[in-house]
Amino acid sequence: MAQIEATVAAAMRRPEGIAAIQDLLACPVCSGALKVEAEALRCAGCGARYAIDDGIALLALRGSANTWGSGQQPETSESYQAEYQTVERAAAYNHGYQRKVHKRIGTRHEWRIIRRHIDKVGRSRVILELPCGGGRITPSFADTADFIIESDIAIGQIRYARATSTLTTPRAWMTASAFHIPLRDASVDGTVCIRLAHHLPTPAERERLFKELMRVSRRFVIVTFFDHHSLKNLTRRMRHPFDKKPPKMTMTTDRVAELAREGGGRLVAAPPLNRIASGHRFALIVKDGAA
Ligand SMILES: C[S@@+](CC[C@H](N)C(=O)[O-])C[C@H]1O[C@@H](n2cnc3c(N)ncnc32)[C@H](O)[C@@H]1O
Ligand SMILES: [Zn+2]
């Protein structure tokens, strides 16, 4: 823990970039220490080399349950992991959010909910945002951290976020899978994970996500999920025999509370984004013993 404290302090002195947080990093394959070498990171455990492309550390280990030893699953999110690898696809997605007025208003509402959660946990030294997407959510908490690690499985999203963001908080950029977060245990104050869980089709993937978020976070996790008992999901299930729309990938608040406990924390709040128009809830999980 003392070493992590020292690393965080060093990162604060250095302006930006992956080198500033090298001692917080862990190999996504073997959890070994990673050291910066010329334009790459080298794992001291398994010897793997991870390229740094234009300042973005390429640490994403793609795949699903087979990559963490839970065997093959009937369905996976692997095709979704491939969706925004080009900056053009990422730009199309993010422009969609910016152009539509109701989406812009919706984003502001998400910011307010996240801000209320952040106000409860206080200022942070390091926050991990995973997935950062095109940077839509980052402004809601950027001024409450000394350093932000921006990550997404898709390099296109990261390139887009980096090119368009005007925030001044020191940051590092990396590709990462939320199933294999390339960070040491309890290495960041907290993690912000918005709109990923409802893209994961199996309980195995959703549980793995929560386990990883809880593992790397020392004090808190802010994470969204699609509420199984929401009006939105109820009406979808009622219409299903007629419109055959696939079921939403949902979780119950009770299950989220259980996963929080299993990860050594407590579900403090899970307000809905909108009780009628949306099924998303924004959970705040606080780790036991966190100040
Ligand atoms: C709906 S977007 C949300 C982005 C951002 N949090 C927001 O709310 O605007 C979901 C993001 O998850 C990323 N993603 C998909 N699977 C992932 C995984 N296993 N690990 C990390 N990111 C993933 C996608 O590339 C995409 O950028
Ligand atoms: Zn390794």
Tab-separated table of N, CA and C in Angstrom, residues 142-217:
chain	number	residue	atom	x	y	z
A	142	ALA	N	-14.301	15.068	-13.469
A	142	ALA	CA	-12.884	15.349	-13.750
A	142	ALA	C	-12.249	16.281	-12.716
A	143	ASP	N	-13.003	17.238	-12.209
A	143	ASP	CA	-12.405	18.198	-11.268
A	143	ASP	C	-12.336	17.645	-9.849
A	144	THR	N	-12.766	16.405	-9.641
A	144	THR	CA	-12.733	15.841	-8.286
A	144	THR	C	-11.593	14.835	-8.111
A	145	ALA	N	-10.729	14.722	-9.135
A	145	ALA	CA	-9.595	13.792	-9.045
A	145	ALA	C	-8.315	14.501	-9.453
A	146	ASP	N	-7.196	14.071	-8.842
A	146	ASP	CA	-5.898	14.632	-9.243
A	146	ASP	C	-5.414	14.002	-10.543
A	147	PHE	N	-5.895	12.777	-10.815
A	147	PHE	CA	-5.407	12.044	-11.989
A	147	PHE	C	-6.517	11.095	-12.447
A	148	ILE	N	-6.684	10.976	-13.769
A	148	ILE	CA	-7.717	10.070	-14.308
A	148	ILE	C	-7.069	9.089	-15.273
A	149	ILE	N	-7.415	7.816	-15.119
A	149	ILE	CA	-7.004	6.803	-16.094
A	149	ILE	C	-8.206	6.562	-17.001
A	150	GLU	N	-8.040	6.899	-18.284
A	150	GLU	CA	-9.126	6.738	-19.264
A	150	GLU	C	-8.906	5.440	-20.014
A	151	SER	N	-9.904	4.576	-20.032
A	151	SER	CA	-9.684	3.305	-20.729
A	151	SER	C	-10.982	2.781	-21.315
A	152	ASP	N	-10.803	2.009	-22.369
A	152	ASP	CA	-11.935	1.409	-23.083
A	152	ASP	C	-11.321	0.252	-23.861
A	153	ILE	N	-12.142	-0.727	-24.207
A	153	ILE	CA	-11.577	-1.832	-24.981
A	153	ILE	C	-11.293	-1.394	-26.422
A	154	ALA	N	-11.947	-0.295	-26.839
A	154	ALA	CA	-11.841	0.140	-28.231
A	154	ALA	C	-10.913	1.334	-28.381
A	155	ILE	N	-9.865	1.139	-29.141
A	155	ILE	CA	-8.900	2.241	-29.315
A	155	ILE	C	-9.532	3.411	-30.067
A	156	GLY	N	-10.526	3.111	-30.932
A	156	GLY	CA	-11.203	4.197	-31.667
A	156	GLY	C	-11.862	5.173	-30.696
A	157	GLN	N	-12.496	4.649	-29.658
A	157	GLN	CA	-13.145	5.500	-28.659
A	157	GLN	C	-12.104	6.346	-27.924
A	158	ILE	N	-10.985	5.727	-27.581
A	158	ILE	CA	-9.960	6.457	-26.830
A	158	ILE	C	-9.374	7.582	-27.689
A	159	ARG	N	-9.090	7.259	-28.938
A	159	ARG	CA	-8.553	8.296	-29.836
A	159	ARG	C	-9.548	9.454	-29.963
A	160	TYR	N	-10.824	9.099	-30.099
A	160	TYR	CA	-11.859	10.134	-30.238
A	160	TYR	C	-11.916	10.982	-28.960
A	161	ALA	N	-11.938	10.300	-27.816
A	161	ALA	CA	-12.038	11.015	-26.527
A	161	ALA	C	-10.847	11.946	-26.346
A	162	ARG	N	-9.673	11.442	-26.669
A	162	ARG	CA	-8.468	12.245	-26.449
A	162	ARG	C	-8.441	13.459	-27.379
A	163	ALA	N	-8.889	13.240	-28.617
A	163	ALA	CA	-8.839	14.326	-29.603
A	163	ALA	C	-9.866	15.417	-29.310
A	164	THR	N	-10.964	15.060	-28.661
A	164	THR	CA	-12.051	16.037	-28.510
A	164	THR	C	-12.154	16.635	-27.099
A	165	SER	N	-11.461	16.038	-26.133
A	165	SER	CA	-11.615	16.503	-24.754
A	165	SER	C	-10.822	17.780	-24.497
A	166	THR	N	-11.436	18.675	-23.707
A	166	THR	CA	-10.738	19.914	-23.357
A	166	THR	C	-10.425	19.967	-21.857
A	167	LEU	N	-10.607	18.840	-21.166
A	167	LEU	CA	-10.393	18.828	-19.715
A	167	LEU	C	-8.896	18.965	-19.408
A	168	THR	N	-8.604	19.521	-18.237
A	168	THR	CA	-7.196	19.779	-17.924
A	168	THR	C	-6.628	18.830	-16.864
A	169	THR	N	-7.452	17.972	-16.287
A	169	THR	CA	-6.959	17.018	-15.281
A	169	THR	C	-5.906	16.099	-15.929
A	170	PRO	N	-4.754	15.897	-15.259
A	170	PRO	CA	-3.747	14.984	-15.820
A	170	PRO	C	-4.342	13.588	-16.038
A	171	ARG	N	-4.006	12.990	-17.180
A	171	ARG	CA	-4.615	11.705	-17.527
A	171	ARG	C	-3.623	10.745	-18.158
A	172	ALA	N	-3.948	9.452	-18.069
A	172	ALA	CA	-3.240	8.417	-18.837
A	172	ALA	C	-4.297	7.691	-19.651
A	173	TRP	N	-3.877	7.152	-20.800
A	173	TRP	CA	-4.824	6.515	-21.724
A	173	TRP	C	-4.392	5.085	-21.972
A	174	MET	N	-5.348	4.166	-21.907
A	174	MET	CA	-4.987	2.778	-22.227
A	174	MET	C	-6.200	2.007	-22.737
A	175	THR	N	-5.957	1.024	-23.615
A	175	THR	CA	-7.033	0.098	-23.940
A	175	THR	C	-7.022	-0.964	-22.846
A	176	ALA	N	-8.216	-1.413	-22.452
A	176	ALA	CA	-8.304	-2.417	-21.391
A	176	ALA	C	-9.645	-3.117	-21.489
A	177	SER	N	-9.671	-4.387	-21.145
A	177	SER	CA	-10.945	-5.079	-20.987
A	177	SER	C	-11.351	-4.995	-19.527
A	178	ALA	N	-12.633	-4.734	-19.301
A	178	ALA	CA	-13.139	-4.697	-17.929
A	178	ALA	C	-13.125	-6.087	-17.295
A	179	PHE	N	-12.900	-7.114	-18.105
A	179	PHE	CA	-12.805	-8.476	-17.554
A	179	PHE	C	-11.384	-8.788	-17.073
A	180	HIS	N	-10.425	-7.984	-17.522
A	180	HIS	CA	-9.009	-8.181	-17.144
A	180	HIS	C	-8.392	-6.803	-16.973
A	181	ILE	N	-8.791	-6.095	-15.921
A	181	ILE	CA	-8.318	-4.711	-15.771
A	181	ILE	C	-6.818	-4.738	-15.452
A	182	PRO	N	-6.012	-4.047	-16.251
A	182	PRO	CA	-4.550	-4.152	-16.078
A	182	PRO	C	-4.014	-3.257	-14.965
A	183	LEU	N	-4.605	-3.408	-13.778
A	183	LEU	CA	-4.194	-2.616	-12.617
A	183	LEU	C	-4.063	-3.532	-11.405
A	184	ARG	N	-3.211	-3.101	-10.473
A	184	ARG	CA	-3.037	-3.865	-9.229
A	184	ARG	C	-4.284	-3.733	-8.339
A	185	ASP	N	-4.419	-4.647	-7.380
A	185	ASP	CA	-5.545	-4.604	-6.439
A	185	ASP	C	-5.515	-3.260	-5.694
A	186	ALA	N	-6.674	-2.658	-5.488
A	186	ALA	CA	-6.817	-1.416	-4.710
A	186	ALA	C	-5.860	-0.312	-5.171
A	187	SER	N	-5.613	-0.235	-6.458
A	187	SER	CA	-4.629	0.739	-6.954
A	187	SER	C	-5.238	2.112	-7.234
A	188	VAL	N	-6.565	2.182	-7.418
A	188	VAL	CA	-7.198	3.492	-7.658
A	188	VAL	C	-8.204	3.762	-6.537
A	189	ASP	N	-8.512	5.050	-6.309
A	189	ASP	CA	-9.533	5.379	-5.292
A	189	ASP	C	-10.872	4.771	-5.693
A	190	GLY	N	-11.233	4.990	-6.960
A	190	GLY	CA	-12.539	4.513	-7.394
A	190	GLY	C	-12.590	4.319	-8.892
A	191	THR	N	-13.646	3.615	-9.321
A	191	THR	CA	-13.846	3.352	-10.750
A	191	THR	C	-15.234	3.832	-11.156
A	192	VAL	N	-15.314	4.444	-12.331
A	192	VAL	CA	-16.584	4.882	-12.895
A	192	VAL	C	-16.849	4.035	-14.146
A	193	CYS	N	-17.937	3.261	-14.114
A	193	CYS	CA	-18.232	2.307	-15.193
A	193	CYS	C	-19.676	2.524	-15.648
A	194	ILE	N	-19.837	3.360	-16.670
A	194	ILE	CA	-21.182	3.772	-17.108
A	194	ILE	C	-21.557	3.070	-18.415
A	195	ARG	N	-22.738	2.436	-18.406
A	195	ARG	CA	-23.349	1.828	-19.604
A	195	ARG	C	-22.528	0.714	-20.231
A	196	LEU	N	-21.974	-0.146	-19.404
A	196	LEU	CA	-21.338	-1.355	-19.938
A	196	LEU	C	-22.112	-2.609	-19.528
A	197	ALA	N	-22.499	-2.716	-18.247
A	197	ALA	CA	-23.086	-3.974	-17.741
A	197	ALA	C	-24.274	-4.443	-18.588
A	198	HIS	N	-25.078	-3.485	-19.096
A	198	HIS	CA	-26.287	-3.908	-19.828
A	198	HIS	C	-25.978	-4.383	-21.254
A	199	HIS	N	-24.696	-4.322	-21.637
A	199	HIS	CA	-24.289	-4.907	-22.926
A	199	HIS	C	-23.761	-6.325	-22.745
A	200	LEU	N	-23.674	-6.796	-21.508
A	200	LEU	CA	-23.063	-8.113	-21.257
A	200	LEU	C	-24.172	-9.161	-21.131
A	201	PRO	N	-24.171	-10.162	-22.017
A	201	PRO	CA	-25.341	-11.039	-22.123
A	201	PRO	C	-25.480	-12.108	-21.045
A	202	THR	N	-24.404	-12.482	-20.364
A	202	THR	CA	-24.543	-13.592	-19.406
A	202	THR	C	-24.237	-13.139	-17.974
A	203	PRO	N	-24.833	-13.823	-16.986
A	203	PRO	CA	-24.472	-13.538	-15.591
A	203	PRO	C	-22.960	-13.694	-15.370
A	204	ALA	N	-22.334	-14.644	-16.068
A	204	ALA	CA	-20.885	-14.870	-15.880
A	204	ALA	C	-20.094	-13.611	-16.236
A	205	GLU	N	-20.460	-12.940	-17.321
A	205	GLU	CA	-19.741	-11.715	-17.716
A	205	GLU	C	-20.040	-10.574	-16.742
A	206	ARG	N	-21.301	-10.450	-16.328
A	206	ARG	CA	-21.664	-9.344	-15.429
A	206	ARG	C	-20.988	-9.523	-14.068
A	207	GLU	N	-20.923	-10.758	-13.591
A	207	GLU	CA	-20.265	-11.016	-12.300
A	207	GLU	C	-18.763	-10.756	-12.389
A	208	ARG	N	-18.180	-11.151	-13.507
A	208	ARG	CA	-16.749	-10.899	-13.702
A	208	ARG	C	-16.471	-9.389	-13.700
A	209	LEU	N	-17.351	-8.636	-14.372
A	209	LEU	CA	-17.192	-7.173	-14.401
A	209	LEU	C	-17.160	-6.618	-12.979
A	210	PHE	N	-18.151	-6.969	-12.168
A	210	PHE	CA	-18.228	-6.438	-10.803
A	210	PHE	C	-17.003	-6.855	-9.979
A	211	LYS	N	-16.563	-8.089	-10.164
A	211	LYS	CA	-15.420	-8.581	-9.397
A	211	LYS	C	-14.168	-7.750	-9.707
A	212	GLU	N	-13.964	-7.470	-10.988
A	212	GLU	CA	-12.796	-6.693	-11.389
A	212	GLU	C	-12.887	-5.241	-10.904
A	213	LEU	N	-14.093	-4.634	-11.016
A	213	LEU	CA	-14.248	-3.247	-10.553
A	213	LEU	C	-13.946	-3.155	-9.060
A	214	MET	N	-14.452	-4.121	-8.295
A	214	MET	CA	-14.243	-4.121	-6.840
A	214	MET	C	-12.774	-4.388	-6.493
A	215	ARG	N	-12.134	-5.211	-7.281
A	215	ARG	CA	-10.728	-5.577	-7.006
A	215	ARG	C	-9.793	-4.373	-7.111
A	216	VAL	N	-9.941	-3.571	-8.171
A	216	VAL	CA	-8.962	-2.493	-8.399
A	216	VAL	C	-9.291	-1.225	-7.612
A	217	SER	N	-10.520	-1.136	-7.067
A	217	SER	CA	-10.956	0.100	-6.404
A	217	SER	C	-10.731	0.019	-4.897
